[in-house]
Amino acid sequence: MRILILGGDGYLGWASAMYFSRRGHEVAVVDNFTRRLMHLERGTDSLTPIQTLPVRIEAWREVTGRTIEPFIGDIQDWYFISRVIRDFRPDTIVHYGEIPSAPYSMIDVHHAVRVHENNVNGTLNVLWAMHEFAPEAHLIKLGTMGEYGTPNIDIPEGYFEIEYNGRRDELPFPKQAGSFYHLTKVHDSHNIMFACKIWGLRATDLNQGVVYGIETDEANLDDRLINRFDYDESFGTALNRFCVQAVAGIPLTLFGKGKQTRGYLNIRDTLQCVELTALNPPVPGKMRVFNQWVESFSVSELAHIVQQAARQIGIEVTIAHYENPRVEAEEHYYNPAHKELFDLGLKPHYLSDSLVESVIRRVVQYKDRIIRDSIIPRITWQRGATDQYMAITEIEASETPAEEARG
Ligand code: NAD
Ligand code: USQ
């Protein structure tokens, strides 16, 4: 298969490029290094020392004898992306090439607009380019479970049957996203659905939960292939942040009550899911939706899992409750379906089996690179980025003074 990976220098994109290349597919990647530039802007960095894309590609060639073709440019640039799609002639386009951070999109109007332009306009370009130059290709688009929000009823995979005033229909499930970033994914989903309907395109929207994990079989082949691992306020997910905070001796930053529940999956399962999706394309004309997650946890459960895992290697961890910088339901029902990818053959990995060996030990390995100032939250949903750290409202079980959390 000819596979074009948009966002191929990113966390999931680079891992996917190696994964598909190793399995004999023709792989090309598109990236404009937006993610690396956003780290420069925020004064933050990946904990792991990632190499530049040319070094990664050369290392991959040396280690495996396989090539990954790079196209450097902006997906928002119609002339660039339409030429790449026309010339590479992909069977499958895996679209990771967006800005993935909720807090970054809430910093101020400029960041909200930038994330919208980048994500929504980029995906529109991809849809038009497919229509004009690759109408048979299959678009695998990374959406997010956060598109659905936290309704007080079960969440289906994309569509649900509803009866209203005596008539029945199958409709897209309502979306109630929790940040301007998550909203870009909602807008993308609507645009993809419409493009499938009017042009007969073939697309799968993967509503993915929170991904964790540093290691994949391919990245483990050589140090130069290592993947990024972010833990800062903008780009680090709660789980990544808790692992770094544990190693750095900073009380874990649990927002509010900590009952916010989300779906999680190991990066190895993202790779499996995307492969299963690529090998089983949908019929043209209707956007297919899969919910892509394995286990669900509340953030409080995550904090306690990290606390216990760290204890196994002799690290004592304190958990702190912070004033919640986000506007979100802190206690809610959460029961999203996730059957389709399991039916296609997903063999899941579980957090408890991999946290110490493949995450926390790696964090310990690179602990000298931790930038402490990037950890305590300052971006709020109400006031955007501020100079003030969020306040600790409660320490769960430790004598660690609040001042230590503030660096
Ligand atoms: P990432 O930031 O590491 O990767 C995205 C890549 O796309 C980056 O390398 C970036 O430079 C590139 N990019 C962004 N805009 C671009 C543009 N206009 N032109 C060219 N390249 C561009 O993010 P990730 O964690 O790998 O996430 C990939 C996708 O999966 C995102 O769409 C994200 O929203 C989605 N997702 C991620 C997670 C997760 O936990 N990582 C969970 C659910 C959904
Ligand atoms: N949280 C804390 N402490 C922290 C950071 C976050 O308690 O230090 C809480 C947040 O308030 C939230 C929950 O943890 O309730 C999840 O936040 P997160 O930052 O781990 O994840 P989120 O913002 O939802 O975004 C991440 C990825 C995004 C992806 C999304 C999948 O960054 O790209 O789309 O997970 S999902 O959550 O299913 O929408």
CSV table of C-alpha atoms and ligand atoms in Angstrom, one decimal:
chain,number,residue,atom,x,y,z
A,1,MET,CA,0.0,0.0,0.0
A,2,ARG,CA,1.1,3.6,-0.6
A,3,ILE,CA,0.6,5.4,2.7
A,4,LEU,CA,0.9,9.2,3.1
A,5,ILE,CA,1.3,10.2,6.7
A,6,LEU,CA,0.4,13.9,7.4
A,7,GLY,CA,2.1,15.1,10.5
A,8,GLY,CA,4.8,12.4,10.1
A,9,ASP,CA,7.4,14.1,12.4
A,10,GLY,CA,4.9,14.1,15.3
A,11,TYR,CA,4.4,11.7,18.2
A,12,LEU,CA,1.9,9.4,16.4
A,13,GLY,CA,3.1,10.2,12.9
A,14,TRP,CA,6.7,9.2,13.3
A,15,ALA,CA,5.8,6.0,15.1
A,16,SER,CA,3.3,5.2,12.3
A,17,ALA,CA,5.7,6.0,9.5
A,18,MET,CA,8.2,3.4,11.0
A,19,TYR,CA,5.5,0.9,11.7
A,20,PHE,CA,4.1,0.9,8.2
A,21,SER,CA,7.5,1.1,6.5
A,22,ARG,CA,8.7,-2.0,8.5
A,23,ARG,CA,5.7,-3.9,7.2
A,24,GLY,CA,6.7,-3.3,3.6
A,25,HIS,CA,4.4,-0.4,2.7
A,26,GLU,CA,5.6,2.6,0.6
A,27,VAL,CA,5.6,5.4,3.1
A,28,ALA,CA,5.9,9.2,2.7
A,29,VAL,CA,5.6,11.8,5.5
A,30,VAL,CA,4.4,15.4,5.4
A,31,ASP,CA,5.3,17.9,8.1
A,32,ASN,CA,6.2,21.6,8.6
A,33,PHE,CA,7.6,21.2,12.1
A,34,THR,CA,4.8,23.2,13.7
A,35,ARG,CA,5.1,21.1,16.8
A,36,ARG,CA,8.8,21.7,17.3
A,37,LEU,CA,8.2,25.5,16.7
A,38,MET,CA,5.4,25.6,19.3
A,39,HIS,CA,7.8,24.2,21.9
A,40,LEU,CA,10.3,27.0,21.0
A,41,GLU,CA,7.5,29.5,21.4
A,42,ARG,CA,6.5,28.2,24.9
A,43,GLY,CA,10.1,27.6,26.1
A,44,THR,CA,9.4,23.9,26.5
A,45,ASP,CA,10.7,20.7,25.0
A,46,SER,CA,10.3,16.9,24.6
A,47,LEU,CA,11.8,15.1,27.6
A,48,THR,CA,13.3,12.5,25.2
A,49,PRO,CA,16.1,13.9,23.0
A,50,ILE,CA,14.4,13.5,19.6
A,51,GLN,CA,16.4,13.9,16.4
A,52,THR,CA,15.6,16.0,13.4
A,53,LEU,CA,13.5,14.4,10.7
A,54,PRO,CA,16.4,14.0,8.2
A,55,VAL,CA,18.5,12.3,10.9
A,56,ARG,CA,15.5,10.0,11.8
A,57,ILE,CA,15.0,9.1,8.2
A,58,GLU,CA,18.6,8.3,7.6
A,59,ALA,CA,18.9,6.3,10.8
A,60,TRP,CA,15.8,4.3,9.7
A,61,ARG,CA,17.4,3.6,6.3
A,62,GLU,CA,20.7,2.5,8.0
A,63,VAL,CA,18.9,0.2,10.5
A,64,THR,CA,16.2,-1.3,8.2
A,65,GLY,CA,17.3,-0.6,4.6
A,66,ARG,CA,13.9,1.0,4.0
A,67,THR,CA,13.2,4.5,2.9
A,68,ILE,CA,10.6,7.0,4.2
A,69,GLU,CA,10.1,9.9,1.7
A,70,PRO,CA,9.8,13.4,3.3
A,71,PHE,CA,7.7,16.2,2.0
A,72,ILE,CA,8.3,19.4,4.0
A,73,GLY,CA,5.6,22.0,3.8
A,74,ASP,CA,2.3,23.3,5.3
A,75,ILE,CA,-0.9,21.4,4.8
A,76,GLN,CA,-2.7,24.8,4.8
A,77,ASP,CA,-0.8,25.6,1.6
A,78,TRP,CA,-3.1,24.3,-1.2
A,79,TYR,CA,-0.5,24.2,-3.9
A,80,PHE,CA,1.9,22.2,-1.7
A,81,ILE,CA,-0.5,19.6,-0.3
A,82,SER,CA,-2.4,19.1,-3.6
A,83,ARG,CA,0.9,18.5,-5.4
A,84,VAL,CA,2.0,16.0,-2.8
A,85,ILE,CA,-1.3,14.1,-3.0
A,86,ARG,CA,-1.3,14.2,-6.9
A,87,ASP,CA,2.4,13.1,-7.2
A,88,PHE,CA,2.6,10.5,-4.4
A,89,ARG,CA,-0.8,8.8,-5.4
A,90,PRO,CA,-1.6,7.4,-1.9
A,91,ASP,CA,-3.9,4.5,-1.4
A,92,THR,CA,-4.3,5.7,2.2
A,93,ILE,CA,-3.8,9.1,3.8
A,94,VAL,CA,-3.3,9.0,7.6
A,95,HIS,CA,-4.0,12.6,8.8
A,96,TYR,CA,-2.3,13.4,12.1
A,97,GLY,CA,-1.1,16.8,10.9
A,98,GLU,CA,-2.9,19.1,13.3
A,99,ILE,CA,-2.2,21.1,16.5
A,100,PRO,CA,-3.3,18.7,19.2
A,101,SER,CA,-3.5,20.7,22.4
A,102,ALA,CA,-6.5,21.9,24.3
A,103,PRO,CA,-4.6,24.4,26.6
A,104,TYR,CA,-2.6,25.8,23.7
A,105,SER,CA,-5.9,26.7,22.0
A,106,MET,CA,-7.1,28.5,25.1
A,107,ILE,CA,-4.1,30.8,25.6
A,108,ASP,CA,-5.7,33.8,23.8
A,109,VAL,CA,-7.6,34.7,20.7
A,110,HIS,CA,-4.5,34.4,18.5
A,111,HIS,CA,-3.9,30.8,19.6
A,112,ALA,CA,-7.5,29.9,19.2
A,113,VAL,CA,-7.6,31.3,15.7
A,114,ARG,CA,-4.3,29.7,14.8
A,115,VAL,CA,-5.4,26.2,15.9
A,116,HIS,CA,-8.7,26.6,14.0
A,117,GLU,CA,-7.0,27.8,10.8
A,118,ASN,CA,-4.4,25.2,11.0
A,119,ASN,CA,-6.7,22.2,11.7
A,120,VAL,CA,-9.9,23.1,9.9
A,121,ASN,CA,-8.4,24.7,6.8
A,122,GLY,CA,-5.7,22.0,6.5
A,123,THR,CA,-8.3,19.2,6.5
A,124,LEU,CA,-10.4,21.1,4.0
A,125,ASN,CA,-7.4,21.3,1.7
A,126,VAL,CA,-6.8,17.5,2.1
A,127,LEU,CA,-10.5,16.8,1.2
A,128,TRP,CA,-10.4,19.0,-1.9
A,129,ALA,CA,-7.0,17.5,-3.0
A,130,MET,CA,-8.5,14.0,-2.6
A,131,HIS,CA,-11.5,15.0,-4.6
A,132,GLU,CA,-9.4,16.3,-7.5
A,133,PHE,CA,-6.4,14.0,-7.4
A,134,ALA,CA,-7.0,10.9,-5.3
A,135,PRO,CA,-10.8,10.1,-5.3
A,136,GLU,CA,-10.2,6.4,-4.6
A,137,ALA,CA,-7.9,7.0,-1.6
A,138,HIS,CA,-9.0,6.2,2.0
A,139,LEU,CA,-8.6,9.1,4.5
A,140,ILE,CA,-7.9,8.0,8.0
A,141,LYS,CA,-8.5,11.1,10.1
A,142,LEU,CA,-7.5,11.4,13.7
A,143,GLY,CA,-10.3,12.9,15.7
A,144,THR,CA,-10.8,12.8,19.4
A,145,MET,CA,-13.1,11.3,22.0
A,146,GLY,CA,-13.3,14.8,23.4
A,147,GLU,CA,-15.5,15.7,20.5
A,148,TYR,CA,-18.4,14.0,22.3
A,149,GLY,CA,-17.9,15.8,25.7
A,150,THR,CA,-19.5,14.1,28.7
A,151,PRO,CA,-23.2,13.6,28.1
A,152,ASN,CA,-25.3,11.9,30.7
A,153,ILE,CA,-26.0,9.0,28.3
A,154,ASP,CA,-24.0,6.2,26.6
A,155,ILE,CA,-21.8,7.4,23.7
A,156,PRO,CA,-22.1,5.4,20.4
A,157,GLU,CA,-19.5,5.2,17.7
A,158,GLY,CA,-20.4,8.2,15.7
A,159,TYR,CA,-24.1,7.7,14.9
A,160,PHE,CA,-27.2,6.8,16.9
A,161,GLU,CA,-30.8,5.9,16.2
A,162,ILE,CA,-33.3,8.4,17.5
A,163,GLU,CA,-37.0,8.7,17.6
A,164,TYR,CA,-38.5,12.2,17.8
A,165,ASN,CA,-42.1,13.3,17.5
A,166,GLY,CA,-43.0,9.8,16.2
A,167,ARG,CA,-40.3,9.6,13.5
A,168,ARG,CA,-37.0,7.6,13.5
A,169,ASP,CA,-33.6,8.3,11.9
A,170,GLU,CA,-30.0,7.5,12.3
A,171,LEU,CA,-28.1,10.7,13.0
A,172,PRO,CA,-24.6,11.9,14.0
A,173,PHE,CA,-24.3,11.8,17.8
A,174,PRO,CA,-24.3,15.4,19.2
A,175,LYS,CA,-20.9,16.9,19.9
A,176,GLN,CA,-20.1,19.0,23.0
A,177,ALA,CA,-16.4,19.6,22.9
A,178,GLY,CA,-14.5,21.1,25.8
A,179,SER,CA,-11.9,23.4,24.2
A,180,PHE,CA,-11.3,25.4,21.0
A,181,TYR,CA,-8.9,22.6,20.0
A,182,HIS,CA,-11.5,19.8,20.5
A,183,LEU,CA,-14.0,22.0,18.6
A,184,THR,CA,-11.6,22.0,15.5
A,185,LYS,CA,-12.1,18.2,15.4
A,186,VAL,CA,-15.9,18.6,15.5
A,187,HIS,CA,-15.7,21.0,12.6
A,188,ASP,CA,-13.4,18.6,10.7
A,189,SER,CA,-15.8,15.7,11.3
A,190,HIS,CA,-18.6,17.8,9.7
A,191,ASN,CA,-16.5,18.7,6.7
A,192,ILE,CA,-15.4,15.1,6.2
A,193,MET,CA,-18.9,13.8,6.5
A,194,PHE,CA,-20.1,16.4,3.9
A,195,ALA,CA,-17.2,15.7,1.5
A,196,CYS,CA,-18.0,11.9,1.6
A,197,LYS,CA,-21.6,12.6,0.9
A,198,ILE,CA,-21.2,15.0,-2.1
A,199,TRP,CA,-18.0,13.5,-3.7
A,200,GLY,CA,-18.3,9.8,-2.7
A,201,LEU,CA,-15.0,9.9,-0.8
A,202,ARG,CA,-13.9,7.1,1.5
A,203,ALA,CA,-13.0,8.2,5.1
A,204,THR,CA,-12.8,6.9,8.6
A,205,ASP,CA,-12.9,9.3,11.6
A,206,LEU,CA,-11.0,7.8,14.5
A,207,ASN,CA,-12.2,9.3,17.7
A,208,GLN,CA,-9.2,8.6,19.7
A,209,GLY,CA,-8.7,8.7,23.5
A,210,VAL,CA,-5.6,9.8,25.3
A,211,VAL,CA,-2.5,8.0,24.0
A,212,TYR,CA,0.4,7.1,26.3
A,213,GLY,CA,3.8,5.3,26.0
A,214,ILE,CA,7.2,6.1,24.7
A,215,GLU,CA,8.3,2.8,23.3
A,216,THR,CA,7.4,1.0,20.1
A,217,ASP,CA,9.2,-2.0,18.6
A,218,GLU,CA,10.5,0.2,15.8
A,219,ALA,CA,11.6,3.1,18.0
A,220,ASN,CA,13.5,0.7,20.2
A,221,LEU,CA,15.7,-0.4,17.3
A,222,ASP,CA,18.1,2.6,17.6
A,223,ASP,CA,18.4,5.6,20.0
A,224,ARG,CA,18.1,8.0,17.0
A,225,LEU,CA,14.6,6.7,16.4
A,226,ILE,CA,13.2,7.7,19.8
A,227,ASN,CA,9.8,9.3,19.9
A,228,ARG,CA,8.9,12.6,21.6
A,229,PHE,CA,7.5,12.7,25.2
A,230,ASP,CA,5.9,15.9,26.3
A,231,TYR,CA,5.0,16.8,29.8
A,232,ASP,CA,4.6,20.6,29.8
A,233,GLU,CA,1.3,22.4,30.5
A,234,SER,CA,0.4,22.8,26.8
A,235,PHE,CA,1.4,19.5,25.2
A,236,GLY,CA,1.7,17.0,28.0
A,237,THR,CA,-1.3,14.9,28.9
A,238,ALA,CA,-2.1,14.4,32.5
A,239,LEU,CA,-0.6,10.9,32.6
A,240,ASN,CA,2.7,12.0,31.0
A,241,ARG,CA,2.8,15.0,33.4
A,242,PHE,CA,2.2,12.8,36.4
A,243,CYS,CA,5.1,10.5,35.5
A,244,VAL,CA,7.5,13.4,35.1
A,245,GLN,CA,6.2,15.1,38.3
A,246,ALA,CA,6.7,11.8,40.2
A,247,VAL,CA,10.3,11.6,39.1
A,248,ALA,CA,11.0,15.3,39.6
A,249,GLY,CA,9.6,15.2,43.2
A,250,ILE,CA,6.7,17.6,42.4
A,251,PRO,CA,3.3,16.8,43.8
A,252,LEU,CA,1.0,15.5,41.1
A,253,THR,CA,-1.1,18.2,39.5
A,254,LEU,CA,-4.6,16.8,39.8
A,255,PHE,CA,-7.2,19.4,38.6
A,256,GLY,CA,-10.2,19.9,40.8
A,257,LYS,CA,-11.8,16.7,42.3
A,258,GLY,CA,-10.0,14.5,39.8
A,259,LYS,CA,-13.1,12.5,38.8
A,260,GLN,CA,-12.8,13.5,35.1
A,261,THR,CA,-12.9,10.2,33.2
A,262,ARG,CA,-11.3,9.6,29.8
A,263,GLY,CA,-10.5,6.7,27.5
A,264,TYR,CA,-6.8,5.7,27.2
A,265,LEU,CA,-4.6,3.6,24.9
A,266,ASN,CA,-1.0,2.6,24.5
A,267,ILE,CA,0.8,4.0,21.4
A,268,ARG,CA,1.3,0.4,20.3
A,269,ASP,CA,-2.5,0.1,20.1
A,270,THR,CA,-2.8,3.3,18.1
A,271,LEU,CA,-0.5,1.7,15.6
A,272,GLN,CA,-2.6,-1.5,15.5
A,273,CYS,CA,-5.9,0.5,15.2
A,274,VAL,CA,-4.6,2.6,12.3
A,275,GLU,CA,-3.3,-0.5,10.6
A,276,LEU,CA,-6.6,-2.4,11.1
A,277,THR,CA,-8.5,0.7,9.8
A,278,ALA,CA,-6.2,0.9,6.7
A,279,LEU,CA,-6.5,-2.8,5.9
A,280,ASN,CA,-10.3,-2.7,6.2
A,281,PRO,CA,-11.4,0.5,4.3
A,282,PRO,CA,-15.0,1.6,4.4
A,283,VAL,CA,-17.4,1.9,1.4
A,284,PRO,CA,-17.3,5.3,-0.2
A,285,GLY,CA,-20.0,8.0,0.4
A,286,LYS,CA,-20.4,7.8,4.2
A,287,MET,CA,-17.8,8.8,6.8
A,288,ARG,CA,-17.2,5.7,9.1
A,289,VAL,CA,-16.5,6.4,12.8
A,290,PHE,CA,-14.6,4.3,15.2
A,291,ASN,CA,-14.0,5.1,18.9
A,292,GLN,CA,-10.4,4.3,19.5
A,293,TRP,CA,-9.6,3.7,23.2
A,294,VAL,CA,-8.9,0.7,25.4
A,295,GLU,CA,-9.3,1.4,29.1
A,296,SER,CA,-11.0,4.3,31.0
A,297,PHE,CA,-9.7,6.0,34.1
A,298,SER,CA,-10.5,9.1,36.1
A,299,VAL,CA,-7.5,11.4,36.5
A,300,SER,CA,-7.5,10.6,40.3
A,301,GLU,CA,-7.2,6.9,39.4
A,302,LEU,CA,-4.3,7.7,37.1
A,303,ALA,CA,-2.6,9.7,39.8
A,304,HIS,CA,-2.8,6.7,42.2
A,305,ILE,CA,-1.6,4.3,39.5
A,306,VAL,CA,1.4,6.5,39.0
A,307,GLN,CA,2.0,6.8,42.7
A,308,GLN,CA,2.0,3.0,43.1
A,309,ALA,CA,4.1,2.4,40.1
A,310,ALA,CA,6.7,4.9,41.2
A,311,ARG,CA,6.8,3.3,44.7
A,312,GLN,CA,7.9,0.0,43.0
A,313,ILE,CA,11.1,1.7,42.0
A,314,GLY,CA,11.6,3.5,45.3
A,315,ILE,CA,10.0,6.9,44.5
A,316,GLU,CA,7.5,8.3,47.0
A,317,VAL,CA,4.9,10.6,45.3
A,318,THR,CA,2.5,13.2,46.8
A,319,ILE,CA,-0.8,14.0,45.1
A,320,ALA,CA,-2.1,17.6,45.2
A,321,HIS,CA,-5.5,18.9,44.1
A,322,TYR,CA,-5.2,22.2,42.1
A,323,GLU,CA,-7.8,24.8,41.4
A,324,ASN,CA,-9.2,23.5,38.1
A,325,PRO,CA,-7.9,25.8,35.3
A,326,ARG,CA,-10.4,24.2,32.9
A,327,VAL,CA,-14.2,24.6,32.6
A,328,GLU,CA,-15.3,20.9,32.5
A,329,ALA,CA,-17.7,18.5,34.2
A,330,GLU,CA,-15.7,17.2,37.2
A,331,GLU,CA,-18.1,14.4,38.0
A,332,HIS,CA,-19.9,12.8,35.1
A,333,TYR,CA,-21.2,9.6,33.6
A,334,TYR,CA,-18.9,8.1,31.0
A,335,ASN,CA,-19.7,5.0,28.9
A,336,PRO,CA,-18.5,5.3,25.3
A,337,ALA,CA,-18.8,2.3,22.9
A,338,HIS,CA,-15.5,1.0,21.5
A,339,LYS,CA,-16.4,-2.3,19.8
A,340,GLU,CA,-15.6,-1.8,16.2
A,341,LEU,CA,-11.8,-1.9,16.4
A,342,PHE,CA,-11.9,-4.9,18.8
A,343,ASP,CA,-14.1,-6.7,16.3
A,344,LEU,CA,-11.5,-6.0,13.6
A,345,GLY,CA,-8.9,-7.7,15.8
A,346,LEU,CA,-7.3,-5.2,18.2
A,347,LYS,CA,-5.2,-7.0,20.8
A,348,PRO,CA,-5.0,-4.4,23.6
A,349,HIS,CA,-2.1,-3.5,25.9
A,350,TYR,CA,-2.9,-2.4,29.4
A,351,LEU,CA,-1.5,0.5,31.4
A,352,SER,CA,-0.6,-1.5,34.5
A,353,ASP,CA,1.6,-3.8,32.4
A,354,SER,CA,3.7,-1.1,30.8
A,355,LEU,CA,3.8,2.0,33.0
A,356,VAL,CA,7.0,1.3,35.0
A,357,GLU,CA,9.1,-0.4,32.4
A,358,SER,CA,8.3,1.6,29.3
A,359,VAL,CA,7.4,5.0,30.7
A,360,ILE,CA,8.7,5.7,34.2
A,361,ARG,CA,12.1,4.1,33.7
A,362,ARG,CA,12.5,6.2,30.6
A,363,VAL,CA,11.6,9.3,32.4
A,364,VAL,CA,14.2,8.5,35.1
A,365,GLN,CA,16.7,8.0,32.2
A,366,TYR,CA,16.2,11.5,31.0
A,367,LYS,CA,15.3,13.3,34.3
A,368,ASP,CA,18.2,15.8,33.8
A,369,ARG,CA,16.3,17.3,30.9
A,370,ILE,CA,13.1,18.1,32.9
A,371,ILE,CA,12.2,21.8,32.7
A,372,ARG,CA,10.5,22.4,36.0
A,373,ASP,CA,9.1,25.7,35.1
A,374,SER,CA,6.9,24.2,32.4
A,375,ILE,CA,5.0,22.0,34.7
A,376,ILE,CA,2.7,23.9,37.1
A,377,PRO,CA,-0.4,25.2,35.1
A,378,ARG,CA,-0.9,28.8,34.2
A,379,ILE,CA,-3.4,28.6,31.3
A,380,THR,CA,-7.0,28.9,32.3
A,381,TRP,CA,-10.2,28.5,30.3
A,382,GLN,CA,-11.5,31.7,31.8
A,383,ARG,CA,-8.6,34.1,31.6
A,384,GLY,CA,-6.2,32.4,29.0
A,385,ALA,CA,-2.5,32.4,29.9
A,386,THR,CA,-1.7,34.3,33.1
A,387,ASP,CA,1.4,35.0,35.1
A,388,GLN,CA,0.0,33.2,38.1
A,389,TYR,CA,0.2,29.5,38.9
A,390,MET,CA,-3.0,27.7,39.8
A,391,ALA,CA,-3.4,27.3,43.6
A,392,ILE,CA,-3.2,24.0,45.4
A,393,THR,CA,-6.5,23.4,47.2
A,394,GLU,CA,-5.6,20.2,49.0
A,395,ILE,CA,-2.6,17.8,49.4
A,396,GLU,CA,-3.8,14.2,49.6
A,397,ALA,CA,-1.1,12.4,51.6
A,398,SER,CA,2.2,14.0,52.2
A,399,GLU,CA,4.1,16.6,54.2
A,400,THR,CA,5.5,18.2,51.0
A,401,PRO,CA,4.9,21.9,51.3
A,402,ALA,CA,2.9,23.7,48.5
A,403,GLU,CA,5.9,25.9,47.8
A,404,GLU,CA,7.9,23.0,46.5
A,405,ALA,CA,5.2,22.5,43.8
A,406,ARG,CA,5.9,26.0,42.7
A,407,GLY,CA,9.5,25.2,41.9
B,1,NAD,P1,1.9,15.9,17.3
B,1,NAD,O1,1.8,17.4,17.5
B,1,NAD,O2,3.1,15.2,17.9
B,1,NAD,O3,1.9,15.6,15.7
B,1,NAD,C1,1.3,16.4,14.8
B,1,NAD,C2,2.3,16.7,13.7
B,1,NAD,O4,1.7,17.4,12.6
B,1,NAD,C3,3.5,17.6,14.2
B,1,NAD,O5,4.7,17.0,13.8
B,1,NAD,C4,3.3,18.9,13.5
B,1,NAD,O6,4.5,19.6,13.2
B,1,NAD,C5,2.5,18.5,12.2
B,1,NAD,N1,1.6,19.6,11.7
B,1,NAD,C6,0.7,20.3,12.4
B,1,NAD,N2,0.1,21.2,11.6
B,1,NAD,C7,0.7,21.0,10.3
B,1,NAD,C8,0.6,21.7,9.1
B,1,NAD,N3,-0.3,22.7,8.9
B,1,NAD,N4,1.3,21.3,8.0
B,1,NAD,C9,2.2,20.3,8.2
B,1,NAD,N5,2.4,19.6,9.4
B,1,NAD,C10,1.7,20.0,10.4
B,1,NAD,O7,0.5,15.3,17.8
B,1,NAD,P2,0.2,13.8,18.1
B,1,NAD,O8,0.1,13.6,19.5
B,1,NAD,O9,1.0,12.9,17.2
B,1,NAD,O10,-1.3,13.8,17.5
B,1,NAD,C11,-1.6,13.5,16.1
B,1,NAD,C12,-3.1,13.6,15.9
B,1,NAD,O11,-3.8,12.7,16.7
B,1,NAD,C13,-3.6,15.0,16.2
B,1,NAD,O12,-4.5,15.4,15.2
B,1,NAD,C14,-4.2,14.9,17.5
B,1,NAD,O13,-5.2,15.8,17.7
B,1,NAD,C15,-4.8,13.5,17.4
B,1,NAD,N6,-4.9,12.8,18.8
B,1,NAD,C16,-3.8,12.7,19.6
B,1,NAD,C17,-4.0,12.1,20.8
B,1,NAD,C18,-2.8,11.9,21.7
B,1,NAD,O14,-3.0,11.5,22.9
B,1,NAD,N7,-1.6,12.1,21.3
B,1,NAD,C19,-5.2,11.6,21.2
B,1,NAD,C20,-6.3,11.8,20.4
B,1,NAD,C21,-6.2,12.4,19.1
B,2,USQ,N1,-5.6,17.2,34.0
B,2,USQ,C1,-5.2,17.1,35.3
B,2,USQ,N2,-3.9,17.5,35.6
B,2,USQ,C2,-3.1,17.9,34.6
B,2,USQ,C3,-3.5,17.9,33.2
B,2,USQ,C4,-4.8,17.5,33.0
B,2,USQ,O1,-6.0,16.8,36.2
B,2,USQ,O2,-1.9,18.2,34.9
B,2,USQ,C5,-7.0,16.7,33.7
B,2,USQ,C6,-7.8,17.7,32.8
B,2,USQ,O3,-8.5,18.7,33.6
B,2,USQ,C7,-8.7,16.8,32.0
B,2,USQ,C8,-8.0,15.4,32.0
B,2,USQ,O4,-6.9,15.5,32.9
B,2,USQ,O5,-9.9,16.6,32.8
B,2,USQ,C9,-7.4,15.1,30.6
B,2,USQ,O6,-6.6,16.2,30.2
B,2,USQ,P1,-5.3,15.9,29.3
B,2,USQ,O7,-4.5,17.1,29.2
B,2,USQ,O8,-4.6,14.6,29.7
B,2,USQ,O9,-6.0,15.5,27.9
B,2,USQ,P2,-6.8,16.4,26.9
B,2,USQ,O10,-6.7,17.8,27.1
B,2,USQ,O11,-8.2,15.8,26.8
B,2,USQ,O12,-6.1,16.1,25.5
B,2,USQ,C10,-5.4,14.9,25.2
B,2,USQ,C11,-4.5,15.2,23.9
B,2,USQ,C12,-5.4,15.5,22.8
B,2,USQ,C13,-6.5,14.4,22.6
B,2,USQ,C14,-7.2,14.1,23.8
B,2,USQ,C15,-8.1,12.9,23.7
B,2,USQ,O13,-3.6,16.2,24.2
B,2,USQ,O14,-4.6,15.7,21.6
B,2,USQ,O15,-7.4,14.8,21.6
B,2,USQ,O16,-6.3,13.9,24.9
B,2,USQ,S1,-9.6,13.0,24.7
B,2,USQ,O17,-9.2,13.4,26.0
B,2,USQ,O18,-10.2,11.7,24.7
B,2,USQ,O19,-10.4,14.0,24.0
